[in-house]
PDB file of C-alpha atoms in Angstrom:
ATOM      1  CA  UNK A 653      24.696 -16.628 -21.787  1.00 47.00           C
ATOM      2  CA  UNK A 654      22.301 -19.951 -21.250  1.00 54.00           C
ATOM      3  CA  UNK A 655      21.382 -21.006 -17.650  1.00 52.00           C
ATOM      4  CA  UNK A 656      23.238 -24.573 -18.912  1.00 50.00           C
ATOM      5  CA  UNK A 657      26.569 -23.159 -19.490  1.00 48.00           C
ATOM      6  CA  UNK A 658      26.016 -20.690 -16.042  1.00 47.00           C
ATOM      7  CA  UNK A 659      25.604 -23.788 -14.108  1.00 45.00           C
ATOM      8  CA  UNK A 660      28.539 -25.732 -15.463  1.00 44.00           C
ATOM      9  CA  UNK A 661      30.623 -22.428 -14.386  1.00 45.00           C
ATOM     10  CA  UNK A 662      29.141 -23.036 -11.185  1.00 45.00           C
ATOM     11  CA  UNK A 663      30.577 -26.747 -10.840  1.00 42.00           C
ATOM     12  CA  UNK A 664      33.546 -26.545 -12.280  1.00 44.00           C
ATOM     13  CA  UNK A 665      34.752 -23.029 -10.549  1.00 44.00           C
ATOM     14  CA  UNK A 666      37.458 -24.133  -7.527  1.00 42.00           C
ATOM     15  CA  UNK A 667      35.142 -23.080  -5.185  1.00 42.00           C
ATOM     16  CA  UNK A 668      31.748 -24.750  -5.864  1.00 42.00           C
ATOM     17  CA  UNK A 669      32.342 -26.733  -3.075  1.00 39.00           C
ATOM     18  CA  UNK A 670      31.238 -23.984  -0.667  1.00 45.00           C
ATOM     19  CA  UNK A 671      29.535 -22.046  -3.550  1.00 52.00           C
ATOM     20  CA  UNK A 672      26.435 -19.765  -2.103  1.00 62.00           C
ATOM     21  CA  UNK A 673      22.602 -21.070  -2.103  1.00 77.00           C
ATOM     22  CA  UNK A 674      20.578 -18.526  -3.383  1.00 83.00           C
ATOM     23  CA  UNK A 675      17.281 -17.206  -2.353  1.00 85.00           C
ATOM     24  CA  UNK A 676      14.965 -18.891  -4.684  1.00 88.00           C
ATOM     25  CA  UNK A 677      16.709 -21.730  -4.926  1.00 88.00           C
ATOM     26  CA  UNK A 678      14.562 -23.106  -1.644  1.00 92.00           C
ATOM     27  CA  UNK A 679      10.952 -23.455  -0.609  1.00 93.00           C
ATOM     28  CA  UNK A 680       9.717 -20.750   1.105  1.00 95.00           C
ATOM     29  CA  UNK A 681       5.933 -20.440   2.851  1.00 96.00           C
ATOM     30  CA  UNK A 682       4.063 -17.371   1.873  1.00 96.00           C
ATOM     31  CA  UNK A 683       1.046 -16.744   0.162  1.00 97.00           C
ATOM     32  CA  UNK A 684      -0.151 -15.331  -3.559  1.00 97.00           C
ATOM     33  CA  UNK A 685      -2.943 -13.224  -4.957  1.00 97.00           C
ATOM     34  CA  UNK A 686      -3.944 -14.210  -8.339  1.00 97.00           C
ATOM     35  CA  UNK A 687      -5.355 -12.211 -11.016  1.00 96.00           C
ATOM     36  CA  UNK A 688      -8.583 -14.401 -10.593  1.00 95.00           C
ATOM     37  CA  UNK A 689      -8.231 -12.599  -7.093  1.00 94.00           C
ATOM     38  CA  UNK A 690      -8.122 -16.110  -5.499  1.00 96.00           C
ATOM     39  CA  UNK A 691      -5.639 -16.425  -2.770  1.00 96.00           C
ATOM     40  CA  UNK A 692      -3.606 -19.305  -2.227  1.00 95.00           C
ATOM     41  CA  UNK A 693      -1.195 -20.356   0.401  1.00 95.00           C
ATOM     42  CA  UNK A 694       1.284 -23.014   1.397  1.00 95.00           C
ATOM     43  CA  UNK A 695       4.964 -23.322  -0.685  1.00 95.00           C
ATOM     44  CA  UNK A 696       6.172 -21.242  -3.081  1.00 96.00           C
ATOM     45  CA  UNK A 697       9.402 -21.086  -4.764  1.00 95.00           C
ATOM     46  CA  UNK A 698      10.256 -18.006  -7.168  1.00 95.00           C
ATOM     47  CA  UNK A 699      11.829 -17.486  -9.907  1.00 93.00           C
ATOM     48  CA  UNK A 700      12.482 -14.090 -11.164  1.00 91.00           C
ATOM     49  CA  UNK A 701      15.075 -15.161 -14.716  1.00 88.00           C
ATOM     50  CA  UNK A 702      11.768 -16.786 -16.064  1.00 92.00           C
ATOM     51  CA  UNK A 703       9.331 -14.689 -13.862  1.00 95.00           C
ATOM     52  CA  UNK A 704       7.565 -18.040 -12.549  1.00 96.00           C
ATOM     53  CA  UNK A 705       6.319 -18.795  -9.071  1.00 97.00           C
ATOM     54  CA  UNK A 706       6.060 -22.658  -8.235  1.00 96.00           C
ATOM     55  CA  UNK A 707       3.286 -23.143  -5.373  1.00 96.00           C
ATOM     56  CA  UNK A 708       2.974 -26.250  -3.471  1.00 93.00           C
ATOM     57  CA  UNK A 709       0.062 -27.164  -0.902  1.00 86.00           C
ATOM     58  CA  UNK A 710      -0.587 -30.940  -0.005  1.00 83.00           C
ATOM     59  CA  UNK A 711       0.651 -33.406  -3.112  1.00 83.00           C
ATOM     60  CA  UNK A 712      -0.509 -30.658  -5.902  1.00 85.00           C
ATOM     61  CA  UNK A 713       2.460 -28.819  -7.497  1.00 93.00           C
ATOM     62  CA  UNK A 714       1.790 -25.981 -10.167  1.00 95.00           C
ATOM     63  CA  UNK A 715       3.277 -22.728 -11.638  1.00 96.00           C
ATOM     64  CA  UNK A 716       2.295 -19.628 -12.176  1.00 97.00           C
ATOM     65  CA  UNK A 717       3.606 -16.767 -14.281  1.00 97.00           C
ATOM     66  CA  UNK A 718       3.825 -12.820 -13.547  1.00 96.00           C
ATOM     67  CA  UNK A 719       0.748 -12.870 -16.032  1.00 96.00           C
ATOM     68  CA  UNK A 720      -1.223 -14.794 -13.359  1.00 97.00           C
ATOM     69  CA  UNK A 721      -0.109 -13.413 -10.563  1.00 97.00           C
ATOM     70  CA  UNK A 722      -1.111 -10.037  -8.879  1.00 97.00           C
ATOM     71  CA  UNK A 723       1.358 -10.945  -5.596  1.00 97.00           C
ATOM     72  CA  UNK A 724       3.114 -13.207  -3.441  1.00 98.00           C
ATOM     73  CA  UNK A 725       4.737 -12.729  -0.195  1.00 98.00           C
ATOM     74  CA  UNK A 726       6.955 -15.135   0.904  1.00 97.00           C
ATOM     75  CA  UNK A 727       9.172 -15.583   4.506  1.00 96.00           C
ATOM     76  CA  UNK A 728      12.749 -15.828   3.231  1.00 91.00           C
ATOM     77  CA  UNK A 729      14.373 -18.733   4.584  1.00 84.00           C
ATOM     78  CA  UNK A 730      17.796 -17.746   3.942  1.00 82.00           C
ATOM     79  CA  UNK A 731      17.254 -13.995   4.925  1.00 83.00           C
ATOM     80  CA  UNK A 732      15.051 -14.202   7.651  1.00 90.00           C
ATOM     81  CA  UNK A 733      12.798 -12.179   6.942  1.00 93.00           C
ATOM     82  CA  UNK A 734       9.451 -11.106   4.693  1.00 96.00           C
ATOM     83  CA  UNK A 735       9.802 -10.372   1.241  1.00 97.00           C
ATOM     84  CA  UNK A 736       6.994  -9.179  -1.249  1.00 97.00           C
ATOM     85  CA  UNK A 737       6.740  -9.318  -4.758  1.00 98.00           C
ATOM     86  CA  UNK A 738       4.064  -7.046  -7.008  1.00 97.00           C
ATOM     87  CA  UNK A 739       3.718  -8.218 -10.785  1.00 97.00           C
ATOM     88  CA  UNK A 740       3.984  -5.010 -12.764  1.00 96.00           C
ATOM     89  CA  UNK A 741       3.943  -4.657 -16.402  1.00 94.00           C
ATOM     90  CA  UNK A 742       7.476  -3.154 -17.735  1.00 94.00           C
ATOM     91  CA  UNK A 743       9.222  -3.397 -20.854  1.00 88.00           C
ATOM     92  CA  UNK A 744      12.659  -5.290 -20.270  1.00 81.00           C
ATOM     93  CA  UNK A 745      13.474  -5.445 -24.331  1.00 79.00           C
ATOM     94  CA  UNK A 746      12.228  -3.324 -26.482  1.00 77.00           C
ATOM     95  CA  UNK A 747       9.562  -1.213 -25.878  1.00 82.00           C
ATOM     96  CA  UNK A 748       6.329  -4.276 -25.369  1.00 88.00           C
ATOM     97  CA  UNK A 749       5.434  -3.919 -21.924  1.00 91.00           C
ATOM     98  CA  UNK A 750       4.532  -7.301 -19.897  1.00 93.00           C
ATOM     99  CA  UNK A 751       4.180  -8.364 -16.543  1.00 95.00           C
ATOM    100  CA  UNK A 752       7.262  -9.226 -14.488  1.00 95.00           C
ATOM    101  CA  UNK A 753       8.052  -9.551 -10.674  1.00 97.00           C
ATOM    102  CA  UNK A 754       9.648  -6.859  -8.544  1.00 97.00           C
ATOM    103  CA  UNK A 755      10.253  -7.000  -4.908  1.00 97.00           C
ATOM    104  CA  UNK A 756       9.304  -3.962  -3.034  1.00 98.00           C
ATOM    105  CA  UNK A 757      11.916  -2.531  -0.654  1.00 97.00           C
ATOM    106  CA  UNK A 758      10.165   0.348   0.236  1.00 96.00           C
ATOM    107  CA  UNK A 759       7.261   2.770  -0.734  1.00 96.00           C
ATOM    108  CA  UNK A 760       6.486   6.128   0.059  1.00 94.00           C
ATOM    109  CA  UNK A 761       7.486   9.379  -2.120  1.00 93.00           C
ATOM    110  CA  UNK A 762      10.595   7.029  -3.083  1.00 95.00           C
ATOM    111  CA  UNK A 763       9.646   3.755  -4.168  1.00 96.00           C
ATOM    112  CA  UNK A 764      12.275   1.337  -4.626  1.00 97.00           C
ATOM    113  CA  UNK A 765      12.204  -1.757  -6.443  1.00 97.00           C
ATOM    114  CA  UNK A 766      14.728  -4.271  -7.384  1.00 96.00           C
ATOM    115  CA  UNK A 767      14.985  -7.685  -9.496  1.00 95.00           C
ATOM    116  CA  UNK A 768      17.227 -10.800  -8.812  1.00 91.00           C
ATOM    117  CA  UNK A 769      19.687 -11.430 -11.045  1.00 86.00           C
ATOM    118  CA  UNK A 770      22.543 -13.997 -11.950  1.00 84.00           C
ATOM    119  CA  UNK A 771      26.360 -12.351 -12.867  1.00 82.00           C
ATOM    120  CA  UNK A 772      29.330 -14.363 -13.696  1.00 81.00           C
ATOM    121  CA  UNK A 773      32.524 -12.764 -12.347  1.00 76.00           C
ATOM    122  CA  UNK A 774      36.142 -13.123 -12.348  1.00 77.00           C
ATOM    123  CA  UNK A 775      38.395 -13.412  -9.141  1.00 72.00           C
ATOM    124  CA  UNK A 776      41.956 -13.823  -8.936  1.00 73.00           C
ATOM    125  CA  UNK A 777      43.459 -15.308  -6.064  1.00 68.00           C
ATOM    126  CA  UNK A 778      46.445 -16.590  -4.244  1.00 66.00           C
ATOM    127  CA  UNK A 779      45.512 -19.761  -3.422  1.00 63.00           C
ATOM    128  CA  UNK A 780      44.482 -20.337  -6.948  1.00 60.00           C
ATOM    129  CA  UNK A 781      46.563 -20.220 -10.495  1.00 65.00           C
ATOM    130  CA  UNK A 782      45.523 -17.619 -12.481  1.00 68.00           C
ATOM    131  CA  UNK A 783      41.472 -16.297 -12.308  1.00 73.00           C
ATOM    132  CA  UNK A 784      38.606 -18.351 -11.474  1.00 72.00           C
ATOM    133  CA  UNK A 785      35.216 -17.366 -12.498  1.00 78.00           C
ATOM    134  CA  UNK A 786      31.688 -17.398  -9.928  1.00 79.00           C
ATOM    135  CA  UNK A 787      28.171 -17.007 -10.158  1.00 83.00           C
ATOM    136  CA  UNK A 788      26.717 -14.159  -8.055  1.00 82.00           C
ATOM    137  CA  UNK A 789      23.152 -13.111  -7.655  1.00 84.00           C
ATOM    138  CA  UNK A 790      23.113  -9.094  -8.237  1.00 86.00           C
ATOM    139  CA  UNK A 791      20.081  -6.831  -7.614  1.00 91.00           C
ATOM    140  CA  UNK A 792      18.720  -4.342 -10.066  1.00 93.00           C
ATOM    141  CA  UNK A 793      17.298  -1.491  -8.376  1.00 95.00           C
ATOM    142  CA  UNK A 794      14.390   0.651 -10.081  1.00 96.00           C
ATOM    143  CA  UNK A 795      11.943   3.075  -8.510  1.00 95.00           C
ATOM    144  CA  UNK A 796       8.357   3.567  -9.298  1.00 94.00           C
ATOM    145  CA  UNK A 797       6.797   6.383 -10.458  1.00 90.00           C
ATOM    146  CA  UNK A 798       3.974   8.547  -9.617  1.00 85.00           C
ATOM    147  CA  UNK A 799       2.294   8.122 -12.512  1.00 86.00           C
ATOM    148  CA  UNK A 800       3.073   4.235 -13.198  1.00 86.00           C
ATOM    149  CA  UNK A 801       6.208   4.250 -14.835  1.00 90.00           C
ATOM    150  CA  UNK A 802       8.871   2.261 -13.882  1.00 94.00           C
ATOM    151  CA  UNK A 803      12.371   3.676 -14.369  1.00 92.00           C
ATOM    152  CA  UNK A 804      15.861   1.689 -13.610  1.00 91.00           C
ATOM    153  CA  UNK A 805      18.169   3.254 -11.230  1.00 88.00           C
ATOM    154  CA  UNK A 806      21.957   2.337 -10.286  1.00 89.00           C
ATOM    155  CA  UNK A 807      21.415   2.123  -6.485  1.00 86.00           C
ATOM    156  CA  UNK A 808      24.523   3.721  -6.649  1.00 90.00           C
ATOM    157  CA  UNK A 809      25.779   6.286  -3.346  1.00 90.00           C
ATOM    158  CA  UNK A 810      25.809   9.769  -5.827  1.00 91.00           C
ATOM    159  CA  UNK A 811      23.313   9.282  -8.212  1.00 91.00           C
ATOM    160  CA  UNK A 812      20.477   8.404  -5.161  1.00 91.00           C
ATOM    161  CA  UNK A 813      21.876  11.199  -3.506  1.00 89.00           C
ATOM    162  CA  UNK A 814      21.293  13.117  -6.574  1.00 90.00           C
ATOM    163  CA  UNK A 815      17.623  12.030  -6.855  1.00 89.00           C
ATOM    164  CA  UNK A 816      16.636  13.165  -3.223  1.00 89.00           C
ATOM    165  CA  UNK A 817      17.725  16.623  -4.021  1.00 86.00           C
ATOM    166  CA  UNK A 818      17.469  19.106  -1.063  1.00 88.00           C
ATOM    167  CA  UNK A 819      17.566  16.625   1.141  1.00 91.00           C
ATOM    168  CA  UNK A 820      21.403  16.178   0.221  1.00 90.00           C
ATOM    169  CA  UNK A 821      22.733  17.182   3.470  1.00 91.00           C
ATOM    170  CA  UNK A 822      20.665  15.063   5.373  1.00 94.00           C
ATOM    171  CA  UNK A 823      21.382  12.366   3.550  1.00 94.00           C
ATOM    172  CA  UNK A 824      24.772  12.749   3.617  1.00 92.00           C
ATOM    173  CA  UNK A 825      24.910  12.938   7.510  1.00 94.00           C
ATOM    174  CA  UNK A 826      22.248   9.385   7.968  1.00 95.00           C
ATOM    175  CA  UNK A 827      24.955   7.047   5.166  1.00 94.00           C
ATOM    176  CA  UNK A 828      27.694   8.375   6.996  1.00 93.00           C
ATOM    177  CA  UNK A 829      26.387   7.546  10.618  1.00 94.00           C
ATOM    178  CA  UNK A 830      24.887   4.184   9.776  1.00 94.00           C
ATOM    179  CA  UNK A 831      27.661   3.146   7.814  1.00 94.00           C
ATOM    180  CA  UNK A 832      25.440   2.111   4.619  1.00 93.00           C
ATOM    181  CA  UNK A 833      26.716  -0.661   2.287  1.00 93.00           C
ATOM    182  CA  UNK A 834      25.706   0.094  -1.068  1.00 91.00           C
ATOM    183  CA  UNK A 835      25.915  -3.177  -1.995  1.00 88.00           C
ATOM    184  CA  UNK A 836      23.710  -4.799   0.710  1.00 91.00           C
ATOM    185  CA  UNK A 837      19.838  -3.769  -1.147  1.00 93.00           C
ATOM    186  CA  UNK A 838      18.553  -3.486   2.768  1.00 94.00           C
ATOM    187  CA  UNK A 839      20.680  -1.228   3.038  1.00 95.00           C
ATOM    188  CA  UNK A 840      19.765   1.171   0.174  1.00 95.00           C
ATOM    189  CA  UNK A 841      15.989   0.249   1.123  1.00 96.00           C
ATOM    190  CA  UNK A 842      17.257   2.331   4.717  1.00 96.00           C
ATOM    191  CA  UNK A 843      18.773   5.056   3.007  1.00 96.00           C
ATOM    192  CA  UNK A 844      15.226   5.575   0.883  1.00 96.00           C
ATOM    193  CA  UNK A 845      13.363   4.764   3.497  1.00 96.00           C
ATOM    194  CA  UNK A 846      15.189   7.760   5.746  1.00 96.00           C
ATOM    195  CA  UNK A 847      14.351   9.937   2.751  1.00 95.00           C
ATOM    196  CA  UNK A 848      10.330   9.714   3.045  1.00 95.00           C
ATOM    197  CA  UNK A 849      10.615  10.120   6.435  1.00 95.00           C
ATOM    198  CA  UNK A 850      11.449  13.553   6.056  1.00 93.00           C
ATOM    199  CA  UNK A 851       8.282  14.449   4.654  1.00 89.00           C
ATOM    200  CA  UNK A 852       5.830  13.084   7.196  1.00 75.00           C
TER     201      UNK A 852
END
């Protein structure tokens, strides 16, 4: 599906009037590390479905691609809060490996990754005749190897509970007390993060 005909789903769905800004949909301040391993700061504005980063500083305006880029860091306007990106080569078709842009939740024995990522979905509702359809920006989670790799993971509750092995229990007991939303990436970055803990 085109980004043309997702944004037309976007205006005409019955709710675009209060329809959700994303993340890098807005200027953020940060900084980025080129490959050059010049470092440049001011405004940058990501974009993770074409892997570009658009930097502005004073009236000069230019983009960058994961090729170019070693990292940015940016403060998240609509989050709150620092975010950084690494540009790591992975294969998303295929097996040709190239440079794209993951955001690091959290690093230790367990890294976790995860990539932005645009879903339409249908709703029904009451209010409504029949279904409506909405754009939704979805992370992909994927952890990081020892050795390089990169490897996609569900960042579903049993199958990272799976992965931390005899650490089950524990784990078990830290979701249940802190209530962990599996669908809120913070979240799972708290749950991994827990997980290293344990072996410091």
């Amino acid at each position: 599906m085109n980004r043309r005909f997702l944004f037309l789903l976007l205006l005409l769905s019955p709710f675009s009037g209060a329809a959700q800004k994303f993340p890098f949909e807005f200027w953020h301040e940060g900084k980025m590390i080129l490959e050059s391993g010049d470092t440049l700061k001011g405004m940058l504005k990501y974009n993770m479905q074409d892997d570009l980063v658009q930097f502005q500083a004073s009236s000069k305006l230019e983009t960058y691609s994961a090729r170019k880029i070693l990292f940015f860091e940016i403060f998240d306007t609509v989050g709150k809060r620092y975010r950084q990106f690494y540009s790591l080569p992975y294969a998303v078709t295929g097996q040709y490996k190239a440079p794209v842009f993951f955001e690091l939740l959290e690093e230790g024995k367990m890294t976790l990754l995860a990539r932005e990522a645009l879903e339409v979905r249908s709703y029904s509702s009451f209010y409504y005749y029949g279904a409506y359809t909405r754009i939704v920006l979805v992370n992909k989670f994927f952890l990081l190897k020892e050795n390089g790799s990169i490897q996609e993971f569900s960042g579903k509750k049993n199958d990272l509970i799976e992965l931390m092995g005899k650490k089950e229990d524990q784990i078990h007991k830290f979701i249940k007390e802190n209530r962990v939303d599996f669908d809120n990436k913070y979240d799972v970055a708290r749950v991994v993060a827990y997980y290293n803990s344990l072996f410091k």
